[in-house]
Every structure is written in C-alpha cells, then in structure tokens.
Amino acid sequence: MSMLAAAPTTQASVGVRSAGANHLAAKQSRGIVGAAAAVRGNHGKPAQSARISAAARRSSRLSVRAQGSTFGRLFRVTTFGESHGGGVGCVVDGVPPRLNITREELQYELDRRRPGQSRITTPRNEEDSCEILSGVGLDGVTLGTPIAVLVRNKDHRSQDYGEIAVAYRPSHADATYDMKYGVRAIAGGGRSSARETIGRVAAGAIAKKVLKEIAGTEILAYVSQVRDVVATGVDHETLTMEEVEANIARCPDQASADKMIEAIDKVRVRGDSCGGVVTCIVRGCPRGLGAPVFDKLEADLAKAMMSLPATKGFEVGSGFEGVNTTGTAHNDEFYMDPDTGLRTRTNRSGGIQGGISNGEIVELRIAFKPTSTITQAQQTVNREGVEQELKARGRHDPCVVPRAVPMVEAMVALVLVDHLMMHFAQCNLLGRDDYSDLVQGNMKSLYDPAHIGGAGGASAGGATMSVKDMSAAFSED
C-alpha cells in the first residue's frame, strides 16, 4: 500500500465502535460460528472456509485506525514519514476549492524551519524542497481534493546513531516509544524528530493563505526568551515578519537577540542545550471562533502547541501571572471604538473569552525544554535493562526555539482555519438571501440563465478561466 493511500482517518475513530456496529459484529460472529459448524465434515474437522473466516474475524478485531497522526476536523492534516526515511510530508484534506496557492508559498515557510540555517541550529544540511503531488491544478488553483506534499530526506547520517540503538537518551522519546510499540525508528528518532513538523509547516502555509484572503489575518511568532534572557519592548500592534527574521535568534528586540545568541553559544560549545519561550500573536482573528465547553479555542490551541516536539508549557493572555491579580485588576473593560465597534481597553484575556475569539489580538506563549540529545556523558539504561553511560552523537539543535517559530505559526493557523470553517458551517447557514450556489452548485453557467454561454464572466461561473483560455492552456502542442 502506498504511503499516501494509507492516510489514516480521524483520531476519534481509535478504539470506538457504535452500538450498531457491535450488534452487526455479533451477528457476523454468530454467522461465522454457524458456518463453521455447518461445514465440519469428516471427523469433525473444520473446512478451509471456516478457518479463513476465523482468521478474518481475528484480523478485524485487531485492526486499529489513526494513531495520532491526524489533526483537525474539517481542515484535516495527516503527517507522515520518519527523520531518516525516504521523506516526510503531509496530506491536507478539506482545503476549500478555488484557492490560489503556489509551491513557492509553501517553500517560503519550509525554508524558515529548515536545518542548517546558522551556527545555533542543527548543522544537518537539508534543502527541504517540497513537491505538491495532488490537489492543486496546473493553473495553481486548489481542487477541493486532498493536497499531498512531499519533502525528500537527503542528508541523513544513520551511522551517528549507533550508541542510541540500544541505550535510551535521557528525557527523549526513545524509551517511551519502546514501551508503547516494542519497536522504534532508531536513526534520527523517527516520528519523535522535529523533522515530522515539515508536514505541519507545509499545511500551515495553506491555512495561512485561507485566513489572509478571508479576514486579512496575520500570524506572527517570535522568540521571547532563551534561558534567563527575556525580550523587552516588543509592540504586538506593529510587529512585522521582517523584524522577526532580522537575526538568527528570531527575536525582534536586537539587544535581547544578541544576548540570546550568546547564551545558546555557551551551551553549544560544551555539548549541552537550553530551552526558551516562543510568543505568538494573531492580528485580525475573526470574531466568534471557538465553541463552549470542550471545543474552546484556547483548548484546541493548547493541544496544537503541546503536540509540537519539546513543548512543556502553554499560556494564553495573562496566563499564570493572572493568579497574582484581582478581578478588578484583571478584567478587560469594554468600550465602543468609533471605527471598529466593540473593543477592550486591555487584553489580559489574550483575545479569547469564554473559549471564543473576541477580535482582539490573540496572544500565546509556549515553553520549549532544552534539547534532550546532547554530547555530554549521561547515565542511562539500555534495552536489556542494564545501566550504562551514554555520550550521544549526531547533529542536533542546541536550542529549538529559533526553528520552532514557523512551527508554532503553522499550528495556530491550522486551528484557526479549522474553527473558521466550523463556525461558518454552523452559524452562517441560515439567514442568507441567496442559496442558489448551495442548492444548485458552484458552476453558475450550468443553471443560471444570466451566466449560461459565458455571459456572466468566468469568475461568476465558478471557474477561474474562460472555456477558451482553459482549452488553450491545457491543449497539447
């Protein structure tokens, strides 16, 4: 089975079977038993068909779907691949049709997360050049079908992982993967490697494009802390991508960035690592995203952030600092802005109240632990349960936060576009003046007299090109 064809279904299907399915399974089970009894022939031995049925029943009982590699409800992303395998990537399902998207837009985001960018990132030299395999037409327009993106691995050195083939890296996923699966991809860490996030970043580029076109939404993340160095003076109202990308630390406060780089260099040269904090803001977030109780916007954002490698903490708005205040000091008072309407004078809520976005800037902070793979000697245990010393080799980030910036932005974008689609489907279905596109379809030239024969223009017919231009573009020479 091909890698793409094996894309799993949603996580909700894991280990869940409805009462109807159980009833059907019981009937099938009784049918199998009855068939086995009916076909017992000479000396009561089961016939071949009975044995096959029993095997099929066992196979069905042991089947498992979607073990945690799919994210989202309507805008669904499945990532695939291991760090030292043939490649990594994603399948994005639920992308709205007729969205203009180019490979270059995806590549821009992938270049921001690629390894080998500077001395404070892993020296692994990968181009991370992406290929769009499906879901986008030759004219660069999404088809509404799954978009598959592949990035091939080229600069992997599996020989560097000889020591950890049997010895577990402290605080790494090596031991827990063995506990769960009894087997793991040793070279590069397999799915636990940050290389898995390539698929997230590629999908996030598509989500960013949707949000930008619909609401003008901007998602910007930056490094706000490395060890005890904290950025100061960053204005979330005016922050730009250019300021974030102005230095290798991805901190818009240059003075703090210099201190962060120095802090990373200190641990890097002695084979150690350090952690930090990434702050992410969303400007122009549509109001009304999120749902009460279990599907609150910050709840889904928290899951998205904590699914990233090395994350250990998440805050929105005032976060844990809010416990030091009182209600009168913490509440965001409302007022009416003559240009934009309802606003809050402060933003301790971080743009989310009651689990629903209120139109203010969404403010998040995500804590990343020090990279677990270091070259200093540490005590550990091997797969046979024997204690030993480990000095790991390989190429690893001394601090993950500079490259985590585009990963955080991508996951925020995936959450927001998923909630935007759910919000529109539920809250904007009724009360429309015109339901013709919903009832008749999106190609008006097939049912609307005003557009039949191209009278209404190509865009009004649901196509991006006229019949004549399309015929010319796709004709063979």
Short mmCIF file of C-alpha atoms in Angstrom, two decimals:
data_model
loop_
_atom_site.label_atom_id
_atom_site.label_comp_id
_atom_site.label_asym_id
_atom_site.label_seq_id
_atom_site.Cartn_x
_atom_site.Cartn_y
_atom_site.Cartn_z
CA MET A 1 0.00 0.00 0.00
CA SER A 2 1.38 3.42 -0.87
CA MET A 3 2.24 5.94 1.81
CA LEU A 4 -0.38 8.40 0.64
CA ALA A 5 -3.10 5.84 0.15
CA ALA A 6 -2.65 4.70 3.72
CA ALA A 7 -3.56 8.10 5.19
CA PRO A 8 -5.47 7.45 8.41
CA THR A 9 -8.86 8.67 9.46
CA THR A 10 -9.54 10.99 12.37
CA GLN A 11 -8.29 10.29 15.86
CA ALA A 12 -11.82 9.99 17.14
CA SER A 13 -12.15 6.63 15.40
CA VAL A 14 -9.47 4.97 17.54
CA GLY A 15 -10.96 2.13 19.51
CA VAL A 16 -14.53 3.40 19.11
CA ARG A 17 -17.39 1.29 17.78
CA SER A 18 -21.04 2.19 17.89
CA ALA A 19 -23.77 0.04 19.36
CA GLY A 20 -24.99 -0.66 15.84
CA ALA A 21 -21.52 -1.81 14.83
CA ASN A 22 -21.31 -4.05 17.88
CA HIS A 23 -24.70 -5.60 17.01
CA LEU A 24 -23.55 -6.16 13.44
CA ALA A 25 -20.29 -7.70 14.65
CA ALA A 26 -22.21 -10.02 16.94
CA LYS A 27 -24.41 -11.15 14.05
CA GLN A 28 -21.34 -11.70 11.89
CA SER A 29 -19.70 -13.65 14.70
CA ARG A 30 -22.74 -15.91 15.08
CA GLY A 31 -22.80 -16.35 11.32
CA ILE A 32 -19.16 -17.43 11.30
CA VAL A 33 -19.71 -19.89 14.14
CA GLY A 34 -22.79 -21.28 12.39
CA ALA A 35 -20.91 -21.58 9.13
CA ALA A 36 -18.06 -23.36 10.87
CA ALA A 37 -20.45 -25.87 12.41
CA ALA A 38 -22.22 -26.40 9.12
CA VAL A 39 -19.07 -27.14 7.19
CA ARG A 40 -17.49 -29.52 9.71
CA GLY A 41 -17.13 -32.65 7.68
CA ASN A 42 -15.05 -35.78 8.09
CA HIS A 43 -14.28 -36.49 11.75
CA GLY A 44 -15.49 -33.02 12.77
CA LYS A 45 -12.51 -31.19 11.24
CA PRO A 46 -13.25 -27.62 10.14
CA ALA A 47 -13.23 -26.98 6.43
CA GLN A 48 -10.82 -24.42 4.90
CA SER A 49 -13.54 -21.77 4.56
CA ALA A 50 -14.19 -21.88 8.30
CA ARG A 51 -10.53 -21.33 9.11
CA ILE A 52 -10.39 -18.38 6.73
CA SER A 53 -13.45 -16.82 8.33
CA ALA A 54 -11.95 -17.16 11.79
CA ALA A 55 -8.72 -15.57 10.62
CA ALA A 56 -10.64 -12.72 9.06
CA ARG A 57 -12.53 -12.25 12.31
CA ARG A 58 -9.28 -12.04 14.30
CA SER A 59 -7.82 -9.59 11.79
CA SER A 60 -10.89 -7.36 12.06
CA ARG A 61 -10.77 -7.44 15.83
CA LEU A 62 -7.10 -6.37 15.91
CA SER A 63 -7.32 -3.55 13.39
CA VAL A 64 -6.52 -0.03 14.67
CA ARG A 65 -7.01 3.27 12.89
CA ALA A 66 -5.27 6.65 13.08
CA GLN A 67 -2.85 6.51 15.96
CA GLY A 68 -2.34 10.23 16.47
CA SER A 69 -1.04 11.41 13.09
CA THR A 70 -4.14 13.36 12.00
CA PHE A 71 -5.13 16.83 13.27
CA GLY A 72 -8.29 18.87 12.67
CA ARG A 73 -11.96 18.28 12.00
CA LEU A 74 -12.94 19.93 8.69
CA PHE A 75 -9.45 21.12 7.70
CA ARG A 76 -7.61 17.87 8.39
CA VAL A 77 -3.88 17.29 8.23
CA THR A 78 -2.14 13.92 8.31
CA THR A 79 1.65 13.95 8.52
CA PHE A 80 3.82 11.01 7.51
CA GLY A 81 7.44 9.91 7.37
CA GLU A 82 10.44 9.40 9.63
CA SER A 83 13.52 11.56 10.11
CA HIS A 84 15.86 9.17 8.26
CA GLY A 85 13.31 7.57 5.95
CA GLY A 86 12.76 8.32 2.30
CA GLY A 87 10.88 11.52 3.01
CA VAL A 88 8.35 13.35 5.14
CA GLY A 89 5.23 15.32 4.32
CA CYS A 90 1.51 15.67 4.73
CA VAL A 91 -1.90 15.08 3.23
CA VAL A 92 -4.26 18.03 3.73
CA ASP A 93 -7.96 17.26 3.33
CA GLY A 94 -10.79 19.78 3.43
CA VAL A 95 -8.94 22.63 1.71
CA PRO A 96 -11.51 24.97 0.13
CA PRO A 97 -11.55 24.74 -3.67
CA ARG A 98 -10.57 27.67 -5.90
CA LEU A 99 -7.78 28.92 -3.61
CA ASN A 100 -4.73 30.18 -5.47
CA ILE A 101 -1.66 28.56 -3.92
CA THR A 102 1.88 28.10 -5.22
CA ARG A 103 4.73 25.81 -4.32
CA GLU A 104 6.79 28.92 -3.55
CA GLU A 105 4.38 29.95 -0.79
CA LEU A 106 4.85 26.60 0.91
CA GLN A 107 8.60 26.68 0.31
CA TYR A 108 8.96 30.08 1.98
CA GLU A 109 7.63 28.68 5.26
CA LEU A 110 9.67 25.47 4.94
CA ASP A 111 12.84 27.49 4.42
CA ARG A 112 12.19 29.25 7.72
CA ARG A 113 12.18 25.93 9.61
CA ARG A 114 14.86 24.08 7.65
CA PRO A 115 18.03 22.89 9.44
CA GLY A 116 21.48 24.33 8.83
CA GLN A 117 20.35 27.96 8.94
CA SER A 118 23.01 29.19 11.34
CA ARG A 119 25.51 28.11 13.98
CA ILE A 120 22.78 27.99 16.65
CA THR A 121 20.73 25.37 14.78
CA THR A 122 21.45 21.78 13.80
CA PRO A 123 24.12 21.57 11.07
CA ARG A 124 22.13 18.93 9.16
CA ASN A 125 22.06 20.33 5.62
CA GLU A 126 18.67 19.67 4.01
CA GLU A 127 17.17 21.71 1.18
CA ASP A 128 13.68 20.69 2.27
CA SER A 129 12.45 21.25 -1.27
CA CYS A 130 8.75 20.41 -1.41
CA GLU A 131 6.74 18.68 -4.12
CA ILE A 132 2.98 19.16 -4.42
CA LEU A 133 1.73 15.77 -5.59
CA SER A 134 -2.02 16.31 -5.74
CA GLY A 135 -4.93 18.60 -5.02
CA VAL A 136 -3.71 21.64 -6.99
CA GLY A 137 -4.46 22.12 -10.67
CA LEU A 138 -1.96 23.14 -13.33
CA ASP A 139 -3.27 26.69 -13.02
CA GLY A 140 -2.28 26.81 -9.33
CA VAL A 141 -5.83 26.57 -8.01
CA THR A 142 -6.88 24.10 -5.31
CA LEU A 143 -9.32 21.45 -6.48
CA GLY A 144 -11.02 20.73 -3.16
CA THR A 145 -9.42 17.29 -3.12
CA PRO A 146 -6.62 16.17 -0.75
CA ILE A 147 -3.36 18.05 -1.20
CA ALA A 148 -0.30 15.83 -0.76
CA VAL A 149 3.08 17.46 -0.10
CA LEU A 150 6.36 15.52 -0.05
CA VAL A 151 9.85 16.57 1.08
CA ARG A 152 12.56 14.02 0.43
CA ASN A 153 15.28 13.36 3.03
CA LYS A 154 18.80 13.65 1.63
CA ASP A 155 21.40 14.50 4.30
CA HIS A 156 20.76 11.82 6.92
CA ARG A 157 23.63 10.04 8.67
CA SER A 158 22.20 6.96 10.33
CA GLN A 159 25.66 5.80 11.40
CA ASP A 160 25.69 8.57 14.04
CA TYR A 161 23.00 6.71 15.98
CA GLY A 162 24.95 3.56 16.87
CA GLU A 163 25.19 4.42 20.58
CA ILE A 164 21.46 5.03 20.99
CA ALA A 165 20.42 1.89 19.11
CA VAL A 166 20.21 0.17 22.50
CA ALA A 167 20.81 2.96 25.05
CA TYR A 168 17.95 5.35 25.81
CA ARG A 169 18.61 9.08 25.61
CA PRO A 170 17.51 10.68 28.91
CA SER A 171 14.27 12.71 28.55
CA HIS A 172 13.90 11.60 24.91
CA ALA A 173 11.06 9.53 23.44
CA ASP A 174 13.33 6.51 22.86
CA ALA A 175 12.21 4.64 25.98
CA THR A 176 8.52 5.52 25.78
CA TYR A 177 8.33 4.50 22.10
CA ASP A 178 9.73 1.10 23.06
CA MET A 179 7.28 0.91 25.96
CA LYS A 180 4.37 1.59 23.61
CA TYR A 181 5.31 -0.18 20.38
CA GLY A 182 8.11 -2.57 21.28
CA VAL A 183 9.97 -1.24 18.24
CA ARG A 184 11.12 2.19 17.04
CA ALA A 185 12.91 4.01 14.24
CA ILE A 186 16.32 4.39 15.86
CA ALA A 187 18.06 6.58 13.29
CA GLY A 188 17.06 10.21 13.69
CA GLY A 189 14.38 9.46 16.25
CA GLY A 190 11.76 8.57 13.64
CA ARG A 191 8.44 10.32 14.27
CA SER A 192 9.67 11.91 17.50
CA SER A 193 12.10 14.03 15.50
CA ALA A 194 11.23 17.66 14.79
CA ARG A 195 11.58 16.70 11.13
CA GLU A 196 7.98 15.46 11.37
CA THR A 197 6.91 19.13 11.61
CA ILE A 198 7.71 19.68 7.93
CA GLY A 199 4.22 18.41 7.10
CA ARG A 200 2.67 20.75 9.66
CA VAL A 201 4.51 23.79 8.30
CA ALA A 202 3.54 23.00 4.71
CA ALA A 203 -0.11 22.57 5.71
CA GLY A 204 0.10 25.71 7.83
CA ALA A 205 1.17 27.72 4.78
CA ILE A 206 -2.09 26.74 3.09
CA ALA A 207 -4.10 27.60 6.20
CA LYS A 208 -2.36 30.98 6.45
CA LYS A 209 -3.35 31.74 2.86
CA VAL A 210 -7.03 30.97 3.55
CA LEU A 211 -7.08 33.15 6.67
CA LYS A 212 -5.29 36.00 4.91
CA GLU A 213 -7.69 36.03 1.97
CA ILE A 214 -10.85 35.83 4.08
CA ALA A 215 -10.02 38.03 7.07
CA GLY A 216 -6.60 39.58 6.46
CA THR A 217 -5.38 37.56 9.45
CA GLU A 218 -1.70 37.82 10.38
CA ILE A 219 0.02 35.16 12.48
CA LEU A 220 3.44 36.12 13.82
CA ALA A 221 5.61 34.24 16.31
CA TYR A 222 8.98 35.20 17.75
CA VAL A 223 11.48 34.06 20.38
CA SER A 224 10.68 35.94 23.57
CA GLN A 225 13.03 34.11 25.94
CA VAL A 226 16.16 31.93 25.92
CA ARG A 227 17.18 30.68 29.35
CA ASP A 228 17.01 33.81 31.55
CA VAL A 229 17.24 36.30 28.68
CA VAL A 230 13.80 37.88 28.12
CA ALA A 231 12.93 40.12 25.18
CA THR A 232 11.64 43.59 26.03
CA GLY A 233 9.90 46.38 24.15
CA VAL A 234 8.16 44.22 21.51
CA ASP A 235 4.99 46.01 20.30
CA HIS A 236 2.38 43.46 19.24
CA GLU A 237 0.38 46.13 17.42
CA THR A 238 3.20 46.91 14.98
CA LEU A 239 5.39 43.78 14.95
CA THR A 240 6.41 42.66 11.43
CA MET A 241 7.81 39.49 9.89
CA GLU A 242 10.87 41.47 8.80
CA GLU A 243 11.65 42.32 12.43
CA VAL A 244 11.36 38.67 13.46
CA GLU A 245 13.60 37.46 10.62
CA ALA A 246 16.21 40.18 11.12
CA ASN A 247 18.53 37.93 13.19
CA ILE A 248 19.26 34.24 13.69
CA ALA A 249 17.59 34.19 17.11
CA ARG A 250 14.27 35.32 15.59
CA CYS A 251 13.85 37.90 18.34
CA PRO A 252 12.63 41.35 17.20
CA ASP A 253 14.46 43.03 20.11
CA GLN A 254 18.01 43.15 18.74
CA ALA A 255 19.70 43.80 22.09
CA SER A 256 17.97 40.78 23.61
CA ALA A 257 18.67 38.73 20.48
CA ASP A 258 22.41 39.28 20.88
CA LYS A 259 22.24 38.02 24.48
CA MET A 260 20.14 35.01 23.40
CA ILE A 261 22.67 34.03 20.75
CA GLU A 262 25.46 34.32 23.33
CA ALA A 263 23.51 32.12 25.76
CA ILE A 264 22.97 29.45 23.08
CA ASP A 265 26.64 29.56 22.05
CA LYS A 266 27.74 28.95 25.63
CA VAL A 267 25.86 25.65 25.89
CA ARG A 268 26.52 24.66 22.27
CA VAL A 269 30.33 24.66 22.51
CA ARG A 270 30.29 22.38 25.54
CA GLY A 271 27.86 19.86 24.02
CA ASP A 272 24.87 20.99 26.06
CA SER A 273 21.50 22.58 25.25
CA CYS A 274 18.99 25.12 26.56
CA GLY A 275 15.31 25.96 26.30
CA GLY A 276 13.19 29.04 25.71
CA VAL A 277 9.81 30.57 25.03
CA VAL A 278 8.07 31.37 21.74
CA THR A 279 5.38 34.06 21.81
CA CYS A 280 2.75 34.03 19.06
CA ILE A 281 0.24 36.74 18.20
CA VAL A 282 -2.72 36.74 15.84
CA ARG A 283 -3.88 40.05 14.44
CA GLY A 284 -7.19 40.21 12.62
CA CYS A 285 -8.51 37.00 14.11
CA PRO A 286 -12.18 36.63 13.12
CA ARG A 287 -14.60 37.08 15.99
CA GLY A 288 -16.68 34.14 17.16
CA LEU A 289 -14.17 31.32 16.64
CA GLY A 290 -14.36 28.55 19.22
CA ALA A 291 -17.20 26.79 20.96
CA PRO A 292 -18.37 26.40 24.56
CA VAL A 293 -17.10 23.68 26.88
CA PHE A 294 -14.90 21.07 25.16
CA ASP A 295 -14.07 22.85 21.90
CA LYS A 296 -12.93 26.17 23.32
CA LEU A 297 -10.48 27.97 21.07
CA GLU A 298 -7.72 28.09 23.68
CA ALA A 299 -8.26 24.38 24.42
CA ASP A 300 -7.59 23.45 20.80
CA LEU A 301 -4.67 25.89 20.63
CA ALA A 302 -3.21 24.30 23.76
CA LYS A 303 -3.46 20.82 22.21
CA ALA A 304 -1.89 22.08 19.00
CA MET A 305 1.03 23.72 20.80
CA MET A 306 1.63 20.84 23.18
CA SER A 307 1.73 18.42 20.24
CA LEU A 308 4.92 20.09 18.99
CA PRO A 309 8.22 18.43 19.93
CA ALA A 310 9.89 19.61 23.17
CA THR A 311 6.93 21.71 24.40
CA LYS A 312 6.35 21.76 28.16
CA GLY A 313 4.12 24.77 28.82
CA PHE A 314 1.34 26.89 27.31
CA GLU A 315 -0.21 30.21 28.27
CA VAL A 316 -2.82 32.48 26.74
CA GLY A 317 -3.25 36.12 27.73
CA SER A 318 -2.13 36.78 31.31
CA GLY A 319 -1.57 33.04 31.81
CA PHE A 320 -0.17 32.01 35.17
CA GLU A 321 0.62 35.63 36.07
CA GLY A 322 -3.11 36.27 36.25
CA VAL A 323 -3.32 34.46 39.58
CA ASN A 324 -1.41 37.32 41.21
CA THR A 325 -4.16 39.87 40.43
CA THR A 326 -7.77 40.51 41.42
CA GLY A 327 -10.90 40.58 39.29
CA THR A 328 -10.97 44.38 39.24
CA ALA A 329 -7.39 44.50 38.03
CA HIS A 330 -7.63 41.57 35.62
CA ASN A 331 -10.95 42.21 33.84
CA ASP A 332 -10.78 43.73 30.36
CA GLU A 333 -13.27 46.61 30.33
CA PHE A 334 -15.31 47.11 27.16
CA TYR A 335 -15.74 50.33 25.19
CA MET A 336 -17.06 51.37 21.79
CA ASP A 337 -14.48 52.36 19.20
CA PRO A 338 -15.99 54.72 16.58
CA ASP A 339 -14.23 52.86 13.76
CA THR A 340 -14.17 49.19 14.80
CA GLY A 341 -17.02 48.88 17.31
CA LEU A 342 -16.76 46.82 20.50
CA ARG A 343 -13.23 46.67 21.92
CA THR A 344 -11.50 46.01 25.22
CA ARG A 345 -9.24 48.60 26.88
CA THR A 346 -6.79 45.90 27.98
CA ASN A 347 -6.11 42.41 26.67
CA ARG A 348 -5.38 40.19 29.64
CA SER A 349 -7.79 37.65 28.11
CA GLY A 350 -5.40 37.25 25.19
CA GLY A 351 -8.14 37.75 22.60
CA ILE A 352 -10.25 34.82 23.84
CA GLN A 353 -13.16 34.99 26.30
CA GLY A 354 -15.38 32.06 27.20
CA GLY A 355 -13.43 29.95 24.73
CA ILE A 356 -14.44 32.24 21.82
CA SER A 357 -12.33 34.84 20.00
CA ASN A 358 -13.39 38.45 20.62
CA GLY A 359 -11.49 40.21 17.83
CA GLU A 360 -8.58 41.45 19.95
CA ILE A 361 -5.03 40.26 19.35
CA VAL A 362 -4.67 36.60 20.32
CA GLU A 363 -1.55 36.25 22.48
CA LEU A 364 0.06 32.87 23.26
CA ARG A 365 3.29 31.74 24.90
CA ILE A 366 4.79 28.29 24.50
CA ALA A 367 7.67 26.93 26.60
CA PHE A 368 10.22 24.57 25.00
CA LYS A 369 12.54 22.43 27.10
CA PRO A 370 16.27 22.05 26.40
CA THR A 371 17.03 19.64 23.55
CA SER A 372 17.35 16.17 25.08
CA THR A 373 20.09 14.87 22.76
CA ILE A 374 23.43 16.24 23.99
CA THR A 375 27.02 15.05 23.59
CA GLN A 376 27.89 15.27 27.28
CA ALA A 377 28.10 11.97 29.15
CA GLN A 378 24.91 10.93 30.96
CA GLN A 379 23.79 7.89 32.89
CA THR A 380 21.05 5.82 31.29
CA VAL A 381 19.69 2.29 30.78
CA ASN A 382 19.76 0.15 27.64
CA ARG A 383 17.04 -2.04 26.11
CA GLU A 384 18.20 -5.02 28.16
CA GLY A 385 17.67 -3.12 31.42
CA VAL A 386 21.39 -2.60 32.08
CA GLU A 387 22.66 0.74 33.37
CA GLN A 388 25.36 2.40 31.30
CA GLU A 389 26.90 5.72 30.29
CA LEU A 390 25.83 7.43 27.07
CA LYS A 391 27.54 10.11 25.00
CA ALA A 392 25.21 10.74 22.08
CA ARG A 393 26.41 11.71 18.64
CA GLY A 394 24.54 13.20 15.70
CA ARG A 395 23.54 16.71 14.66
CA HIS A 396 21.01 18.41 16.91
CA ASP A 397 19.77 21.90 17.76
CA PRO A 398 21.43 23.33 20.88
CA CYS A 399 18.19 25.30 21.32
CA VAL A 400 15.00 24.53 19.42
CA VAL A 401 13.16 27.85 19.76
CA PRO A 402 14.59 29.74 16.73
CA ARG A 403 13.36 27.00 14.38
CA ALA A 404 10.17 26.45 16.39
CA VAL A 405 8.83 29.87 15.38
CA PRO A 406 7.35 28.77 11.99
CA MET A 407 6.11 25.52 13.59
CA VAL A 408 4.10 27.47 16.16
CA GLU A 409 2.67 29.77 13.49
CA ALA A 410 1.65 26.77 11.40
CA MET A 411 -0.21 25.02 14.22
CA VAL A 412 -2.02 28.23 15.17
CA ALA A 413 -3.09 28.67 11.54
CA LEU A 414 -4.38 25.08 11.37
CA VAL A 415 -6.50 25.58 14.49
CA LEU A 416 -7.92 28.91 13.33
CA VAL A 417 -8.86 27.81 9.81
CA ASP A 418 -10.49 24.66 11.18
CA HIS A 419 -12.56 26.73 13.62
CA LEU A 420 -13.37 29.27 10.90
CA MET A 421 -14.81 26.53 8.69
CA MET A 422 -16.80 25.04 11.58
CA HIS A 423 -18.08 28.50 12.54
CA PHE A 424 -19.24 29.25 9.01
CA ALA A 425 -20.88 25.85 8.59
CA GLN A 426 -22.92 26.21 11.78
CA CYS A 427 -23.55 29.93 12.23
CA ASN A 428 -23.78 31.21 8.64
CA LEU A 429 -26.02 28.58 7.09
CA LEU A 430 -29.32 30.30 7.82
CA GLY A 431 -30.33 33.88 7.09
CA ARG A 432 -28.80 34.14 3.61
CA ASP A 433 -30.62 35.95 0.82
CA ASP A 434 -29.35 33.64 -1.90
CA TYR A 435 -28.95 29.87 -1.51
CA SER A 436 -28.59 29.10 -5.21
CA ASP A 437 -24.91 28.16 -5.01
CA LEU A 438 -25.65 25.91 -2.03
CA VAL A 439 -28.59 24.20 -3.73
CA GLN A 440 -27.60 24.25 -7.40
CA GLY A 441 -23.82 24.08 -7.15
CA ASN A 442 -20.86 26.39 -7.69
CA MET A 443 -20.88 26.39 -11.51
CA LYS A 444 -23.49 29.03 -12.35
CA SER A 445 -23.05 28.58 -16.09
CA LEU A 446 -24.77 25.21 -15.72
CA TYR A 447 -28.03 26.53 -14.23
CA ASP A 448 -28.25 30.35 -14.17
CA PRO A 449 -29.55 31.89 -17.44
CA ALA A 450 -27.55 35.03 -16.70
CA HIS A 451 -24.32 33.04 -16.93
CA ILE A 452 -25.09 30.32 -19.49
CA GLY A 453 -22.84 30.68 -22.51
CA GLY A 454 -20.30 32.70 -20.53
CA ALA A 455 -22.47 35.79 -20.36
CA GLY A 456 -21.73 36.36 -16.69
CA GLY A 457 -17.96 36.00 -16.93
CA ALA A 458 -15.68 33.16 -15.98
CA SER A 459 -15.45 34.01 -12.28
CA ALA A 460 -19.21 34.16 -11.91
CA GLY A 461 -19.46 30.67 -13.34
CA GLY A 462 -17.26 29.23 -10.64
CA ALA A 463 -14.24 28.72 -12.91
CA THR A 464 -11.04 30.74 -12.84
CA MET A 465 -10.55 30.69 -16.62
CA SER A 466 -12.84 31.04 -19.60
CA VAL A 467 -13.58 27.94 -21.69
CA LYS A 468 -11.44 29.32 -24.50
CA ASP A 469 -8.47 30.12 -22.25
CA MET A 470 -8.75 26.81 -20.44
CA SER A 471 -8.82 24.88 -23.69
CA ALA A 472 -5.74 26.69 -24.90
CA ALA A 473 -3.87 26.24 -21.64
CA PHE A 474 -4.43 22.50 -21.42
CA SER A 475 -4.14 21.61 -25.11
CA GLU A 476 -1.18 19.59 -26.25
CA ASP A 477 1.27 21.18 -28.67
#
